[in-house]
Amino acid sequence: MNNDIKIALLGNPNSGKTSVFNFLTGTNQIVANYPGVTVEKKEGFFNYNGYNINVIDLPGIYSFTAYSLDERVVQQYILNEKPDFLINVIDAGNLERNLYLTVQLIELGIPFIIDLNMYDMLEERKTRVDLEKFKEIFKTEIITTIGNKGTGIDDLKKAIIEFSLRKQNPGKINIRYNERILSSKRKIEDFLAENLDSGISVSTDWLSLKLLERDPYQMDYIASISKDSKKFADYMENLHNEFFSLYHERPEIAVANARYAFIAGAYHSFASSSGELEMTISDKIDHVVTHSALGVVILFIVLFTAYKLVFDLGEYPSELIQKAFNLIGDMIPRIISNDFLQSLIKDGVIAGMGGVLGFVPIIFLMFVFIAILEDSGYMARIAFLFDSLLRKFGLHGSSIISIIISGGITGGCAVPGVLATRIMRSDKERLATIAILPFFSCGAKLPVYAVIISAFFENQRALILIILTVLSWIIALSASLLIRKTILKGPSETFVIELPSYHIPTFRSVMQRTWLRTWMYIKKAGTIILLINIILWFLMRYPDLGKDRKEYYNSMRNNVSHVDEIKKLDNLEAQERLENSIAGRIGKFMVHAGRYIGSDFRMNIALIGGLAAKELILSTLSTAYSLGETDDESSIAEVFKDPMNGWNRLKAFSVLIFIMLYAPCFATLIIILKETGLRWMLFTFAYTTTIAYIISLMVYQGGLLLKSIF
Amino acid sequence: MRPNHASANNEFNKPLIPLSELKEGDLFIIREFRGCNRFAYRLISMGLYAGVPLIVMKKSFSGRMIIKSGVNSIGLGCGEISKIWVEKI
Ligand SMILES: Nc1nc2c(ncn2[C@@H]2O[C@H](COP(=O)(O)OP(=O)(O)O)[C@@H](O)[C@H]2O)c(=O)[nH]1
């Protein structure tokens, strides 16, 4: 006996599918992507009465016609992977709309169970449902559940086993399309019978309907197996035009209307509702939170509070993790005596792991915050509120969340910011959003700003910070506009968004989402960031100083006795080693390019160090100025102030802008690589640095020009 | 140019106006979708099909709207609302 059952959950967005999936599978979940696309594929397992059930949580869709990426993914999955049957999760409080998808499952002829979820909402929405009648009309099993509480999940599990034992084929249900649709369908079927090269794997009845709806996936499929694909395309074009000129209605709209006519008939025979357009609590909240002015203020308060909480609460455990890794690192010399291995493990591996894991508390909290926004229904309002503004720059309303997380106000982190773009459906808008996130001031850039500001702009601290923030927004939005008008050209996604009723998020659902996403970050980022860190460590350390130089420092150390003097020598040796390393040589090599923006070779080396993590700019700079490995802000500020080192306000401001805008750190680049691919990562690296250079060049050279005039 | 209307029913001879002309609180029925068919299809699959009574819940300065049918609240961008032709009820 085969005890394996393969099922998939299918339903509208916000029908409670994920909640049902979480209760069915608990922690036995794997998240991956569907092949070649960024749509998340969630798979889970559970055992029940000796059966092993594999469940896929398909992306939420409104229709089975493959117009959008999600719809295409769902159609592909169901047609190619052939699950044993589907669980159609339906929001009981919004039956008519949800049944639109159900009707399309009937058309497809795939067996399914209906999970009438949000059963608790029926009462609130003054709807009564006669379940027996409902079952009779849809000729299948119907289970009622309350997804956020887990009520009815056991019944659903039982029903899954029973349904699989019965191997139930869907009962024949007549959707009753009108004669216009039926005659066009017949024409398509006749055409297919004569013009295909090979047999088709789906029923012609269903296929002809999809072709009538101009389903792109099926149109492509048939074109690929047609004897003459051009003839097929022309035939379909003529058929659609003929339909429209005869009936003044597009065939896909006619089919959709026929489905709703069927639903309306069915609905009235098994359900009744007050049918009034009432002002619900959600509507009242919406009135305030979607207000053009008040809504924005509320949003900023919410985002700012959440972001403060994320970074304030996350900072401490983050530091703790970093400290723990530093401690482990400090123990290494006691265990390993070999110089090379010691440095590799301490500065490369352990510091790298500290870097990856140090982010985890902040990323975890950020995901908690996003899950709360998603679960409560507020996320959709945010997108609605910001869409018209951000759309002017080729972005999407929900880009605002990633921007704020990445430091749009100040002090965020682009790593979780990039991950937060996952909620965006349009690839072009998502890529554009990702590309501009490095321009914002992440938390690691702030200490660098602080040093430069305290050295040169002590009395204009606030003004400089405001200028930097405004500048980052102007440059980010202009860059996005440019990208969307050139390499990511194309119309903005039409903005139509469902505003689901507000829900109080449940702890379980928030934690489950958060944990899965955090774990994905650890797995994805961990390995590669670690590797890059080791490479960077190598670049900043090798080639090592020659034997004679080492001996020179050793003999010098033997000649002095004071601890301070020994330390001074250590620092000098470190400085020389850094200058001699590959990174140091690159820094010197770039001295000409750097000169035009006011940078010197030491700052160049620090900027290379900053690629590993922006906080390394300070410690690399201090090594380059032979201060030892410190990020003590006041001593580095002193170095800047020292006229011997050749810094001035103009140079400092220009470099400040460069630091704000140039390539993101490797952690961000790796996340971009993982989320979008190599090309976009390289592009982001190159164009942010180019823009940084151009702007700094304009500032520095402009400043010099003004100086020479006045 | 070929008309590209995705109309539901043209036998009604009442005046049609773009949704953008309605005010908050106005009740209406969608009669036609003009412009991209995909857009029309998406709205329909979200429950906004022709003939369903709707209400304008919110209209912002920039022209965005929230419309509602039954329990379905849908937010529309300003570009979209001028493509929906409706009949006031
Ligand atoms: N009242 C109520 N809320 C539910 C029910 N099922 C899920 N929810 C909530 O509805 C929201 C959307 O649920 P989710 O599972 O994310 O929906 P999905 O978009 O279909 O995956 C969340 O806030 C859930 O906590 C239910 O049966 N009753």
Coordinates of N, CA and C in Angstrom, one line a residue, chain A residues 518-586:
Chain A
T518 N 14.6 33.9 8.8 CA 15.9 34.1 9.4 C 16.8 32.9 9.1
W519 N 16.3 31.7 9.1 CA 17.1 30.5 8.9 C 17.6 30.5 7.5
M520 N 16.8 31.0 6.6 CA 17.2 31.1 5.2 C 18.4 32.1 5.0
Y521 N 18.3 33.2 5.8 CA 19.4 34.1 5.7 C 20.7 33.5 6.2
I522 N 20.6 32.8 7.3 CA 21.8 32.2 7.9 C 22.4 31.2 6.9
K523 N 21.6 30.4 6.3 CA 22.1 29.4 5.4 C 22.7 30.0 4.2
K524 N 22.0 31.0 3.6 CA 22.4 31.6 2.4 C 23.6 32.5 2.5
A525 N 23.5 33.4 3.5 CA 24.6 34.4 3.7 C 25.9 33.7 4.3
G526 N 25.6 32.8 5.2 CA 26.7 32.3 6.0 C 27.9 31.9 5.2
T527 N 27.6 30.9 4.3 CA 28.7 30.3 3.6 C 29.5 31.4 2.7
I528 N 28.8 32.1 1.9 CA 29.5 33.0 1.0 C 30.2 34.2 1.7
I529 N 29.5 34.8 2.6 CA 30.1 35.9 3.3 C 31.4 35.5 4.0
L530 N 31.3 34.3 4.5 CA 32.5 33.8 5.2 C 33.7 33.7 4.2
L531 N 33.4 33.2 3.1 CA 34.4 33.0 2.1 C 35.0 34.3 1.6
I532 N 34.1 35.3 1.4 CA 34.6 36.6 0.9 C 35.5 37.3 2.0
N533 N 35.0 37.1 3.2 CA 35.8 37.6 4.3 C 37.2 37.1 4.4
I534 N 37.3 35.8 4.1 CA 38.6 35.2 4.1 C 39.5 35.8 3.0
I535 N 38.9 36.0 1.8 CA 39.6 36.6 0.7 C 40.1 38.0 1.1
L536 N 39.1 38.8 1.7 CA 39.5 40.1 2.0 C 40.6 40.2 3.1
W537 N 40.5 39.3 4.0 CA 41.5 39.2 5.0 C 42.9 39.0 4.4
F538 N 42.9 38.1 3.4 CA 44.1 37.8 2.6 C 44.6 39.0 1.9
L539 N 43.7 39.7 1.3 CA 44.1 40.9 0.5 C 44.8 42.0 1.4
M540 N 44.3 42.1 2.7 CA 44.7 43.1 3.6 C 46.0 42.7 4.4
R541 N 46.3 41.4 4.2 CA 47.4 40.9 5.0 C 48.7 40.5 4.2
Y542 N 48.4 40.1 3.0 CA 49.5 39.6 2.1 C 49.8 40.4 0.9
P543 N 51.0 40.4 0.4 CA 52.1 39.7 0.9 C 52.6 40.3 2.2
D544 N 53.1 39.4 3.0 CA 53.6 39.8 4.4 C 54.9 40.6 4.2
L545 N 55.2 41.3 5.3 CA 56.5 42.0 5.3 C 57.7 41.1 5.1
G546 N 58.7 41.6 4.5 CA 59.9 40.8 4.3 C 60.6 40.5 5.6
K547 N 61.4 39.5 5.5 CA 62.1 39.0 6.8 C 62.9 40.1 7.4
D548 N 63.6 40.9 6.6 CA 64.4 42.0 7.1 C 63.6 43.0 7.8
R549 N 62.4 43.3 7.3 CA 61.6 44.3 8.0 C 61.1 43.8 9.3
K550 N 60.7 42.5 9.3 CA 60.2 41.9 10.6 C 61.4 41.9 11.6
E551 N 62.5 41.5 11.1 CA 63.7 41.5 12.0 C 64.0 42.9 12.6
Y552 N 63.8 43.9 11.7 CA 64.1 45.3 12.1 C 63.1 45.6 13.2
Y553 N 61.8 45.3 13.1 CA 60.9 45.7 14.1 C 61.2 44.9 15.4
N554 N 61.6 43.7 15.3 CA 61.9 42.8 16.4 C 63.1 43.4 17.2
S555 N 64.1 43.8 16.4 CA 65.3 44.3 17.1 C 65.0 45.7 17.8
M556 N 64.1 46.5 17.1 CA 63.7 47.8 17.7 C 63.0 47.5 19.0
R557 N 62.1 46.5 19.0 CA 61.3 46.2 20.2 C 62.2 45.8 21.3
N558 N 63.3 45.1 21.0 CA 64.2 44.6 22.0 C 65.0 45.8 22.6
N559 N 65.1 46.9 21.9 CA 65.8 48.0 22.4 C 65.0 48.9 23.3
V560 N 63.7 48.8 23.2 CA 62.8 49.7 24.1 C 62.2 48.9 25.2
S561 N 61.9 49.5 26.2 CA 61.3 48.7 27.4 C 59.9 49.2 27.7
H562 N 59.6 50.5 27.4 CA 58.3 51.0 27.8 C 57.1 50.4 26.9
V563 N 56.1 50.0 27.6 CA 54.9 49.4 26.9 C 54.4 50.2 25.8
D564 N 54.3 51.5 26.0 CA 53.8 52.4 25.0 C 54.6 52.4 23.8
E565 N 55.9 52.4 24.0 CA 56.9 52.4 22.9 C 56.7 51.1 22.1
I566 N 56.6 50.0 22.8 CA 56.4 48.7 22.1 C 55.1 48.8 21.2
K567 N 54.1 49.3 21.9 CA 52.8 49.4 21.2 C 53.0 50.3 19.9
K568 N 53.7 51.3 20.0 CA 53.9 52.2 18.9 C 54.6 51.5 17.8
L569 N 55.6 50.7 18.2 CA 56.3 49.9 17.1 C 55.3 48.9 16.5
D570 N 54.5 48.2 17.3 CA 53.5 47.3 16.8 C 52.6 47.9 15.7
N571 N 52.2 49.2 16.1 CA 51.3 49.9 15.2 C 52.0 50.3 13.9
L572 N 53.2 50.6 14.1 CA 54.0 51.0 12.8 C 54.2 49.8 11.9
E573 N 54.4 48.7 12.6 CA 54.6 47.4 11.8 C 53.3 47.1 11.1
A574 N 52.2 47.2 11.8 CA 50.9 46.9 11.2 C 50.6 47.9 10.1
Q575 N 51.0 49.1 10.3 CA 50.7 50.1 9.2 C 51.5 49.7 7.9
E576 N 52.8 49.3 8.2 CA 53.6 49.0 7.0 C 53.1 47.7 6.3
R577 N 52.6 46.8 7.2 CA 52.1 45.5 6.6 C 50.9 45.8 5.7
L578 N 50.0 46.7 6.2 CA 48.8 47.0 5.5 C 49.2 47.7 4.2
E579 N 50.2 48.7 4.3 CA 50.5 49.4 3.1 C 51.2 48.5 2.0
N580 N 51.9 47.5 2.5 CA 52.6 46.5 1.7 C 51.6 45.5 1.1
S581 N 50.4 45.3 1.7 CA 49.5 44.2 1.3 C 48.9 44.6 -0.1
I582 N 48.2 43.6 -0.6 CA 47.5 43.8 -1.9 C 46.6 45.0 -1.8
A583 N 45.8 45.0 -0.7 CA 44.8 46.1 -0.6 C 45.5 47.4 -0.5
G584 N 46.7 47.4 0.2 CA 47.5 48.7 0.3 C 48.0 49.1 -1.0
R585 N 48.4 48.1 -1.8 CA 49.0 48.5 -3.1 C 47.8 49.0 -4.0
I586 N 46.7 48.4 -3.9 CA 45.5 48.9 -4.7 C 45.2 50.3 -4.3

